[in-house]
Coordinates of C-alpha atoms (C1' of nucleotides) in Angstrom, one line a residue:
Chain A
M259 CA 116.9 -7.0 -253.3
A260 CA 117.7 -10.3 -251.8
A261 CA 119.4 -12.3 -254.1
K262 CA 118.7 -15.5 -252.8
L263 CA 114.8 -16.5 -252.0
Q264 CA 114.9 -15.4 -248.4
P265 CA 111.8 -14.7 -245.8
V266 CA 111.6 -11.0 -245.6
R267 CA 113.7 -9.4 -242.7
G268 CA 112.6 -9.8 -239.6
T269 CA 109.8 -12.5 -240.7
Q270 CA 110.5 -16.4 -240.6
D271 CA 108.9 -20.1 -241.7
I272 CA 107.7 -21.7 -238.9
W273 CA 108.5 -25.7 -239.5
G274 CA 109.4 -28.8 -237.9
E275 CA 109.9 -28.8 -234.1
D276 CA 109.2 -25.3 -234.0
A277 CA 105.6 -25.6 -235.8
R278 CA 105.4 -28.1 -232.8
R279 CA 106.5 -25.3 -230.2
F280 CA 104.2 -22.8 -231.6
S281 CA 101.5 -25.0 -231.7
W282 CA 101.5 -26.5 -227.9
V283 CA 102.0 -23.2 -226.9
V284 CA 98.6 -22.2 -228.4
D285 CA 97.0 -25.5 -227.6
V286 CA 97.8 -25.1 -223.6
F287 CA 96.8 -20.8 -224.4
R288 CA 93.3 -22.4 -225.7
S289 CA 92.8 -25.1 -222.7
I290 CA 93.4 -22.9 -220.1
S291 CA 91.4 -19.7 -221.9
S292 CA 88.2 -21.8 -222.3
R293 CA 88.7 -23.4 -218.3
Y294 CA 88.7 -19.5 -217.7
S295 CA 85.4 -18.9 -219.5
F296 CA 87.1 -16.8 -222.0
K297 CA 85.4 -16.8 -225.4
E298 CA 87.7 -17.4 -228.4
I299 CA 87.3 -13.9 -230.7
H300 CA 89.7 -13.2 -234.2
T301 CA 89.6 -9.7 -235.1
P302 CA 91.2 -8.8 -238.9
I303 CA 94.6 -8.2 -239.0
F304 CA 94.4 -4.8 -240.3
E305 CA 92.7 -1.9 -239.1
F306 CA 92.1 1.6 -240.3
T307 CA 95.0 3.6 -239.3
D308 CA 93.3 5.7 -236.8
V309 CA 92.4 3.3 -234.4
F310 CA 96.0 2.0 -233.2
A311 CA 97.2 5.8 -233.8
R312 CA 94.6 7.6 -231.5
T313 CA 94.6 5.2 -229.0
L314 CA 98.6 3.9 -228.6
G315 CA 99.6 7.8 -228.4
E316 CA 101.3 9.8 -231.4
T317 CA 104.0 10.2 -229.2
S318 CA 104.8 6.2 -228.5
D319 CA 106.9 4.6 -230.6
V320 CA 105.1 2.2 -231.9
V321 CA 102.8 4.3 -233.6
S322 CA 105.4 6.8 -234.8
K323 CA 108.0 4.7 -236.2
E324 CA 107.2 0.9 -235.6
M325 CA 103.8 0.3 -238.2
Y326 CA 103.4 -0.8 -241.0
T327 CA 100.8 1.9 -242.9
F328 CA 99.9 1.8 -246.3
E329 CA 97.4 3.5 -248.5
D330 CA 94.8 0.6 -249.9
R331 CA 93.5 0.9 -253.4
G332 CA 90.4 2.8 -252.4
G333 CA 92.9 5.5 -250.3
E334 CA 91.9 4.3 -246.8
S335 CA 95.0 4.2 -244.8
L336 CA 95.0 1.0 -243.4
T337 CA 97.6 -0.4 -240.6
L338 CA 98.8 -4.2 -239.7
R339 CA 97.4 -4.5 -236.2
P340 CA 101.1 -3.4 -233.8
E341 CA 99.4 -4.8 -230.9
Y342 CA 95.7 -6.4 -230.0
T343 CA 93.8 -4.2 -227.4
A344 CA 92.9 -1.4 -229.9
G345 CA 91.5 -3.6 -232.2
I346 CA 89.6 -6.3 -229.6
A347 CA 88.2 -2.6 -228.1
R348 CA 87.1 -1.8 -231.5
A349 CA 85.2 -4.9 -231.9
Y350 CA 83.8 -4.6 -228.6
M351 CA 81.6 -1.6 -229.9
S352 CA 81.3 -2.1 -233.1
E353 CA 79.5 -5.7 -232.3
G354 CA 77.6 -4.2 -229.4
M355 CA 79.1 -6.7 -227.0
Q356 CA 78.3 -4.1 -224.2
Q357 CA 74.7 -5.2 -224.0
F358 CA 76.8 -8.7 -222.5
G359 CA 78.2 -6.8 -219.6
V360 CA 81.4 -8.4 -219.1
S361 CA 83.3 -10.0 -221.8
K362 CA 86.4 -12.4 -221.7
L363 CA 88.1 -12.3 -224.8
A364 CA 90.7 -14.8 -225.7
S365 CA 92.7 -14.7 -229.3
W366 CA 96.0 -15.0 -231.0
G367 CA 97.6 -14.5 -234.2
P368 CA 100.4 -12.2 -235.7
M369 CA 101.4 -8.8 -235.2
F370 CA 103.7 -6.5 -237.3
R371 CA 106.3 -3.9 -235.5
Y372 CA 108.9 -2.5 -238.1
E373 CA 111.9 -2.5 -235.3
R374 CA 115.1 -4.0 -235.7
P375 CA 115.0 -7.4 -235.3
Q376 CA 116.7 -9.9 -232.7
K377 CA 116.3 -12.7 -230.4
G378 CA 113.1 -12.6 -229.7
R379 CA 112.2 -9.8 -231.7
F380 CA 110.6 -9.6 -235.1
R381 CA 108.8 -7.8 -237.2
Q382 CA 106.3 -10.6 -237.9
F383 CA 105.6 -11.9 -234.6
H384 CA 103.0 -13.6 -232.7
Q385 CA 101.2 -13.3 -229.6
L386 CA 98.5 -14.8 -227.6
D387 CA 96.2 -12.3 -226.0
A388 CA 93.1 -12.1 -223.1
E389 CA 91.0 -9.5 -222.1
I390 CA 88.3 -8.5 -219.3
I391 CA 86.0 -6.1 -220.4
G392 CA 83.6 -4.6 -218.6
A393 CA 85.1 -5.5 -215.6
P394 CA 85.9 -2.3 -213.0
E395 CA 86.8 -4.4 -210.1
P396 CA 90.1 -5.8 -209.1
E397 CA 89.2 -9.2 -208.5
A398 CA 89.3 -9.1 -212.8
D399 CA 92.8 -8.0 -212.2
V400 CA 93.3 -11.2 -210.4
E401 CA 92.1 -13.4 -212.3
I402 CA 93.5 -12.5 -215.6
I403 CA 97.0 -12.5 -213.9
A404 CA 96.4 -15.8 -212.2
M405 CA 95.3 -16.9 -215.8
A406 CA 98.6 -15.7 -217.4
H407 CA 100.7 -17.4 -214.6
Q408 CA 98.8 -20.3 -215.1
L409 CA 100.1 -21.0 -218.5
L410 CA 102.9 -20.0 -218.1
M411 CA 102.7 -23.5 -215.2
E412 CA 101.1 -25.4 -217.2
L413 CA 103.7 -24.9 -220.2
G414 CA 106.3 -25.9 -217.5
V415 CA 108.3 -22.2 -218.2
G416 CA 107.3 -20.8 -214.9
G417 CA 110.3 -21.1 -212.7
D418 CA 112.3 -19.1 -215.1
V419 CA 110.1 -16.2 -215.2
T420 CA 108.7 -13.7 -212.2
L421 CA 105.7 -11.7 -212.0
H422 CA 106.4 -7.7 -211.6
L423 CA 103.9 -5.3 -210.8
N424 CA 103.2 -2.5 -210.1
S425 CA 100.2 0.5 -210.2
L426 CA 99.9 3.5 -212.5
G427 CA 97.0 4.5 -210.0
D428 CA 93.8 6.1 -211.8
K429 CA 94.2 9.0 -214.2
E430 CA 94.4 11.5 -211.2
S431 CA 97.3 9.8 -209.6
R432 CA 99.2 9.5 -212.9
D433 CA 98.7 12.7 -214.0
N434 CA 99.8 14.4 -210.6
Y435 CA 103.0 11.9 -210.7
R436 CA 103.5 12.9 -214.2
Q437 CA 103.8 16.7 -213.2
A438 CA 105.3 16.0 -210.5
L439 CA 108.1 14.0 -212.3
V440 CA 108.4 16.4 -215.1
K441 CA 109.0 19.1 -212.3
Y442 CA 112.4 17.2 -211.0
F443 CA 113.8 16.1 -214.0
S444 CA 113.4 19.9 -215.0
K445 CA 115.6 21.1 -212.8
H446 CA 118.3 18.2 -213.5
K447 CA 118.2 18.4 -217.2
D448 CA 122.0 18.9 -217.7
K449 CA 122.9 15.6 -215.7
L450 CA 119.7 13.8 -217.9
S451 CA 120.7 11.1 -220.7
E452 CA 119.7 12.2 -224.2
D453 CA 117.3 9.7 -224.5
S454 CA 116.0 10.7 -221.2
L455 CA 115.7 14.3 -222.2
V456 CA 113.6 13.1 -225.3
R457 CA 111.5 11.1 -222.8
L458 CA 111.0 13.8 -220.8
D459 CA 108.9 16.0 -223.3
K460 CA 107.2 12.7 -224.7
N461 CA 106.6 10.5 -221.8
P462 CA 108.2 11.4 -218.8
L463 CA 107.1 7.7 -217.1
R464 CA 109.7 5.8 -219.4
I465 CA 112.5 7.9 -217.8
L466 CA 112.2 5.1 -214.6
D467 CA 113.0 2.1 -216.0
S468 CA 116.1 4.2 -217.9
K469 CA 118.9 1.8 -217.9
D470 CA 121.3 4.9 -218.1
K471 CA 123.7 4.9 -215.0
G472 CA 123.3 9.4 -214.5
D473 CA 119.8 8.9 -214.8
Q474 CA 119.3 6.0 -212.4
A475 CA 121.5 8.1 -209.8
L476 CA 118.9 10.5 -210.0
L477 CA 116.0 8.5 -209.8
A478 CA 116.8 7.7 -206.5
D479 CA 116.0 11.2 -205.1
A480 CA 113.0 11.5 -207.6
P481 CA 109.5 12.0 -206.1
S482 CA 108.0 8.2 -205.8
Y483 CA 105.1 6.9 -207.4
A484 CA 103.6 5.4 -204.3
D485 CA 103.3 8.8 -203.1
Y486 CA 100.9 10.4 -205.6
L487 CA 98.7 7.1 -205.7
N488 CA 95.1 8.5 -204.4
E489 CA 93.2 6.8 -201.6
A490 CA 90.3 4.7 -204.0
S491 CA 94.4 3.9 -206.2
V492 CA 95.9 2.6 -203.1
E493 CA 92.7 0.5 -201.6
F494 CA 92.5 -1.0 -205.6
F495 CA 96.0 -1.9 -205.5
T496 CA 96.0 -3.7 -202.4
R497 CA 92.7 -5.4 -203.1
V498 CA 94.7 -7.0 -206.5
Q499 CA 98.2 -7.7 -204.4
L500 CA 95.8 -9.5 -201.6
G501 CA 94.2 -11.7 -204.7
L502 CA 97.0 -12.7 -206.0
T503 CA 98.6 -13.5 -202.3
A504 CA 95.3 -15.5 -201.5
L505 CA 96.2 -17.6 -204.7
G506 CA 99.5 -18.2 -203.8
I507 CA 101.0 -16.3 -207.0
P508 CA 104.3 -14.8 -205.8
F509 CA 104.8 -11.2 -207.5
T510 CA 107.7 -8.4 -206.6
L511 CA 106.6 -5.0 -206.7
D512 CA 108.6 -2.8 -209.3
P513 CA 107.6 0.4 -209.5
T514 CA 109.9 1.2 -212.4
L515 CA 107.7 -0.8 -214.6
V516 CA 105.7 1.6 -216.8
R517 CA 104.1 0.7 -219.7
G518 CA 104.7 2.6 -222.9
L519 CA 100.8 2.8 -224.4
D520 CA 98.8 5.7 -223.5
Y521 CA 95.9 4.1 -222.4
Y522 CA 97.1 2.0 -219.3
C523 CA 96.3 3.0 -215.9
H524 CA 96.1 1.0 -212.5
T525 CA 97.4 -2.4 -212.4
S526 CA 100.6 -3.0 -214.8
F527 CA 102.5 -6.6 -214.9
E528 CA 104.8 -8.3 -217.0
F529 CA 106.3 -11.3 -216.4
I530 CA 110.0 -11.3 -216.8
T531 CA 112.5 -14.2 -217.4
T532 CA 116.3 -13.6 -217.9
A533 CA 116.9 -15.9 -220.3
L534 CA 116.2 -14.3 -223.5
G535 CA 118.7 -11.4 -223.0
A536 CA 117.3 -7.9 -223.5
Q537 CA 113.9 -9.1 -225.0
G538 CA 113.3 -10.2 -221.4
T539 CA 109.5 -9.7 -220.8
V540 CA 107.3 -13.0 -222.3
I541 CA 103.7 -11.6 -221.1
G542 CA 102.7 -7.9 -220.5
G543 CA 99.7 -6.1 -219.3
G544 CA 97.6 -3.9 -217.9
R545 CA 94.1 -2.3 -217.0
Y546 CA 93.0 0.4 -219.6
D547 CA 89.9 1.7 -217.8
G548 CA 89.9 5.1 -220.0
L549 CA 90.2 3.5 -223.8
M550 CA 87.0 3.0 -224.8
E551 CA 86.1 6.4 -224.2
Q552 CA 89.2 7.7 -226.0
M553 CA 87.9 5.6 -229.4
G554 CA 84.6 7.4 -228.8
G555 CA 82.5 4.7 -227.0
K556 CA 81.0 4.8 -223.5
P557 CA 83.4 4.6 -220.2
T558 CA 84.6 0.7 -220.2
A559 CA 87.0 -0.9 -218.1
G560 CA 89.1 -3.2 -219.1
I561 CA 92.2 -5.1 -218.4
G562 CA 94.3 -7.7 -220.4
W563 CA 97.8 -9.0 -221.8
A564 CA 99.6 -9.9 -224.5
A565 CA 101.9 -13.0 -224.5
G566 CA 105.0 -13.4 -227.2
I567 CA 104.3 -17.0 -228.6
E568 CA 107.5 -17.3 -230.3
R569 CA 109.3 -16.0 -227.3
L570 CA 107.3 -18.7 -224.7
S571 CA 108.0 -21.5 -227.5
M572 CA 111.7 -20.4 -226.7
L573 CA 111.5 -21.0 -223.0
L574 CA 109.9 -24.6 -223.4
A575 CA 112.1 -27.0 -221.7
D576 CA 110.0 -29.9 -223.1
L577 CA 107.5 -31.4 -225.5
P578 CA 104.5 -33.3 -225.2
Q579 CA 105.3 -36.6 -227.4
V580 CA 104.0 -37.1 -230.8
E581 CA 101.0 -39.7 -231.2
R582 CA 102.5 -42.7 -232.5
P583 CA 101.1 -43.3 -235.7
I584 CA 100.4 -46.9 -237.2
S585 CA 102.4 -47.8 -240.5
V586 CA 100.7 -49.2 -243.0
I587 CA 103.0 -51.2 -245.6
A588 CA 101.1 -51.9 -248.8
L589 CA 103.0 -54.1 -251.8
G590 CA 102.1 -54.2 -254.7
E591 CA 99.2 -52.9 -256.8
D592 CA 96.2 -54.9 -255.4
A593 CA 97.5 -54.6 -252.0
T594 CA 97.8 -50.9 -251.8
I595 CA 94.4 -50.5 -253.1
L596 CA 94.1 -52.7 -250.0
G597 CA 96.4 -50.8 -247.8
S598 CA 94.7 -47.3 -248.4
V599 CA 90.8 -49.0 -247.4
A600 CA 92.5 -50.1 -244.0
A601 CA 93.9 -47.0 -243.4
Y602 CA 90.8 -44.9 -244.1
Y603 CA 89.0 -47.4 -241.6
I604 CA 91.8 -46.8 -238.8
R605 CA 91.8 -43.4 -239.2
L606 CA 88.0 -43.5 -238.6
T607 CA 88.4 -44.5 -235.2
G608 CA 91.1 -41.7 -234.5
R609 CA 94.2 -43.1 -234.5
T610 CA 97.4 -41.7 -237.0
V611 CA 98.2 -43.8 -239.7
D612 CA 100.9 -43.2 -242.0
M613 CA 101.2 -45.1 -245.4
A614 CA 104.4 -44.7 -247.5
F615 CA 103.7 -45.1 -251.3
K616 CA 107.3 -46.1 -252.6
G617 CA 110.1 -48.4 -251.3
N618 CA 110.6 -51.8 -250.7
L619 CA 109.7 -53.4 -246.9
K620 CA 113.5 -53.0 -245.3
K621 CA 112.5 -49.2 -246.2
R622 CA 109.3 -48.5 -245.5
M623 CA 110.0 -50.8 -242.0
Q624 CA 112.9 -48.0 -241.5
R625 CA 110.2 -45.2 -242.3
A626 CA 107.8 -46.7 -239.7
N627 CA 110.7 -46.9 -237.4
K628 CA 111.6 -43.1 -238.0
L629 CA 107.9 -42.2 -237.2
N630 CA 108.3 -44.0 -233.6
A631 CA 105.3 -46.1 -235.3
S632 CA 103.8 -48.6 -232.5
H633 CA 102.5 -51.5 -235.1
A634 CA 103.0 -51.9 -238.6
V635 CA 100.6 -53.3 -240.8
I636 CA 102.0 -55.6 -243.6
I637 CA 100.0 -56.3 -246.7
G638 CA 101.7 -58.0 -249.8
D639 CA 101.1 -60.8 -252.6
D640 CA 101.3 -63.5 -250.2
E641 CA 98.9 -62.4 -248.0
I642 CA 96.4 -61.1 -250.6
E643 CA 96.7 -64.8 -251.5
K644 CA 95.5 -65.9 -248.0
G645 CA 93.3 -62.9 -247.3
I646 CA 95.3 -62.0 -244.2
A647 CA 97.8 -59.0 -243.3
V648 CA 100.6 -59.3 -240.6
I649 CA 100.2 -57.2 -237.8
K650 CA 103.6 -56.5 -236.4
N651 CA 104.3 -54.6 -232.7
L652 CA 106.8 -52.3 -233.3
D653 CA 108.3 -52.6 -229.7
S654 CA 108.0 -56.2 -229.1
G655 CA 108.5 -57.5 -232.5
E656 CA 105.9 -59.8 -232.5
Q657 CA 103.5 -60.8 -235.7
Q658 CA 100.6 -62.1 -235.8
E659 CA 98.1 -63.1 -238.6
V660 CA 94.8 -61.4 -239.5
A661 CA 91.8 -61.9 -241.3
I662 CA 91.9 -59.0 -243.7
E663 CA 88.4 -57.8 -242.3
E664 CA 89.9 -57.9 -239.2
I665 CA 92.7 -55.4 -239.4
V666 CA 90.5 -52.3 -237.7
E667 CA 88.9 -54.3 -234.8
K668 CA 92.3 -56.2 -234.5
I669 CA 94.5 -53.4 -234.2
V670 CA 92.5 -50.2 -232.4
P671 CA 92.2 -52.4 -228.9
E672 CA 95.5 -53.3 -229.1
T673 CA 96.8 -49.5 -229.2
Chain B
rG3 C1' 117.0 4.6 -235.4
rC4 C1' 122.5 3.8 -232.8
rG5 C1' 127.2 0.9 -231.5
rG6 C1' 129.6 -4.2 -231.6
rG7 C1' 130.0 -9.4 -233.3
rC8 C1' 129.7 -13.5 -236.9
rG9 C1' 127.8 -15.7 -241.9
rU10 C1' 131.4 -22.3 -245.7
rA11 C1' 126.7 -28.5 -247.7
rG12 C1' 119.6 -28.5 -244.9
rC13 C1' 122.2 -29.4 -239.7
rU14 C1' 127.3 -29.3 -236.8
rC15 C1' 131.5 -27.8 -238.0
rA16 C1' 137.4 -28.0 -240.8
rA17 C1' 140.2 -25.7 -244.4
rC18 C1' 148.5 -23.2 -241.0
rU19 C1' 150.5 -16.7 -241.6
rG20 C1' 145.8 -15.5 -248.9
rG21 C1' 148.2 -21.0 -252.8
rU22 C1' 146.2 -26.6 -256.5
rU23 C1' 139.3 -30.1 -258.5
rA24 C1' 136.1 -26.7 -250.7
rG25 C1' 136.6 -31.6 -246.6
rA26 C1' 134.3 -33.9 -242.2
rG27 C1' 130.3 -36.1 -239.2
rU28 C1' 125.2 -36.0 -239.8
rA29 C1' 121.1 -36.1 -242.6
rC30 C1' 119.2 -37.5 -247.1
rC31 C1' 118.5 -41.1 -252.0
rG32 C1' 120.3 -46.2 -253.4
rG33 C1' 123.4 -51.0 -252.5
rC34 C1' 125.4 -55.0 -249.8
rU35 C1' 120.2 -62.4 -250.6
rU36 C1' 114.7 -59.9 -255.3
rG37 C1' 109.5 -59.6 -247.7
rU38 C1' 110.9 -56.8 -241.7
rG39 C1' 112.8 -51.9 -238.4
rA40 C1' 119.9 -52.1 -234.9
rU41 C1' 125.1 -51.7 -236.2
rG42 C1' 128.8 -52.0 -240.1
rC43 C1' 130.3 -51.8 -245.0
rC44 C1' 130.0 -49.6 -250.3
rG45 C1' 128.4 -45.4 -253.6
rG46 C1' 125.3 -41.0 -254.9
rG47 C1' 123.0 -36.2 -255.0
rG48 C1' 123.8 -31.6 -252.1
rG49 C1' 127.8 -25.7 -251.7
rU50 C1' 129.0 -19.7 -257.8
rU51 C1' 132.5 -20.0 -249.4
rG52 C1' 125.0 -14.9 -248.1
rG53 C1' 125.5 -11.6 -252.3
rG54 C1' 128.5 -7.7 -255.6
rG55 C1' 132.8 -4.9 -256.4
rG56 C1' 138.2 -4.5 -255.3
rU57 C1' 143.7 -5.9 -254.3
rU58 C1' 146.6 -9.9 -255.8
rC59 C1' 150.2 -14.3 -260.2
rA60 C1' 146.5 -16.5 -256.7
rA61 C1' 140.8 -14.9 -251.6
rG62 C1' 136.5 -19.0 -247.9
rU63 C1' 140.5 -16.2 -245.9
rC64 C1' 142.7 -9.2 -246.9
rC65 C1' 139.4 -3.8 -248.3
rC66 C1' 134.5 -1.7 -249.6
rC67 C1' 129.3 -2.1 -250.3
rU68 C1' 125.1 -4.9 -249.4
rC69 C1' 121.1 -8.8 -247.2
rG70 C1' 121.0 -11.6 -243.0
rC71 C1' 121.6 -13.2 -238.4
rU72 C1' 123.3 -12.2 -233.5
rC73 C1' 125.0 -8.8 -228.6
rG74 C1' 124.0 -4.1 -226.3
rC75 C1' 121.0 0.6 -226.8
rC76 C1' 116.6 1.7 -228.0
rC77 C1' 111.2 -0.6 -227.8
rC78 C1' 108.4 -4.3 -226.5
rA79 C1' 105.5 -9.8 -226.7

RNA sequence: GCGGGCGUAGCUCAACUGGUUAGAGUACCGGCUUGUGAUGCCGGGGGUUGGGGGUUCAAGUCCCCUCGCUCGCCCCA
């Protein structure tokens, strides 16, 4: 056990400047998702273990070694959510959202994965999530990718990130390709890396993005995904690309981009940066038309993405200025009461007010300065006697005396 | 889960080849005319040098274990 009071490995306290970055990312996301007509949804952070185990694929790394799974006091096996989609799909069915036709859902919150922490990789991390459920059309893919792109642009990180795009095709295409791949690599088992030998058995598609030199040499002659997409899959993918091009959203075709979770098909995409070392994926997503059926529901199309809030936060260049407060400086008991009242009424107008509780005038002026206050309202014994307050403009240094009843009406228009 | 690097005050760092009470800047608190924000000057609190064990007359400095961070693999957001 840790001797000091420290957060659990892979978790962190988010405060100060980090908290500002975090909130800014969430604020921009909520603004954009609302403009794209998404509705916010919040699902529990834990679910029955089956919700994740059955949908993500028993052999996936997430399920086999990264989930926080525990038995509750009633003997149920529960799991802290390691990703968003399965839980939202479950909610979609639990709440009977089929009745609404297409559902566009947005969410944000914590995820949990037992991984070895690294820069941009935590055990509790936070994601933004967007899902369009019930829309099998490629235009849905275009819209949701456009939304991700816009998020990056509005956050000001767009320039550092490139969109990688691939198609896994429909189930038929995917199965055919997988077979071809297994057949090819089985002939070259002796040359495959240790990791890829395991992949060959568990998830052969993953060999495609291996970083091993030997594997990459083999890949040069491996069957190409594009040759195994059937006509419908090719047509679908073409429409996605046309749509993105029409919107002027640049992308790179990346045939090695295969996603690790079982439920993906057709469009697969990642926004990748080189600024975060090995954890370069900032937004990742794809289509999952088979998921609902896999969970025991009716066949329902779906597409979505998730973004790492911490990763986005690390890429932010500038943050918007915090709103400048008004500092109320009240000296003495009587003045303090008046000051509280003034602060209260100024806040009712929507302005931010800071009031220090102690210190002489100099100290409080210093505090006002550190907070970047626009004005100070000074009330002391002298002012009370005259029934006034002093309003000081902290940029110009000008002071004016106003009647105590007029503080609010004098200061608000000015700021 | 595998391999490498690092770990000194809130933050950024110092302390020659192991050698006396571990320093500085910054931040914080207070003072320099008891009612006005800069700079400056003075003072203060704050570290069992991540933790534990070992070697040594002597360890922040060497060795081992452990915790944490970090880089790569893996995985992914």
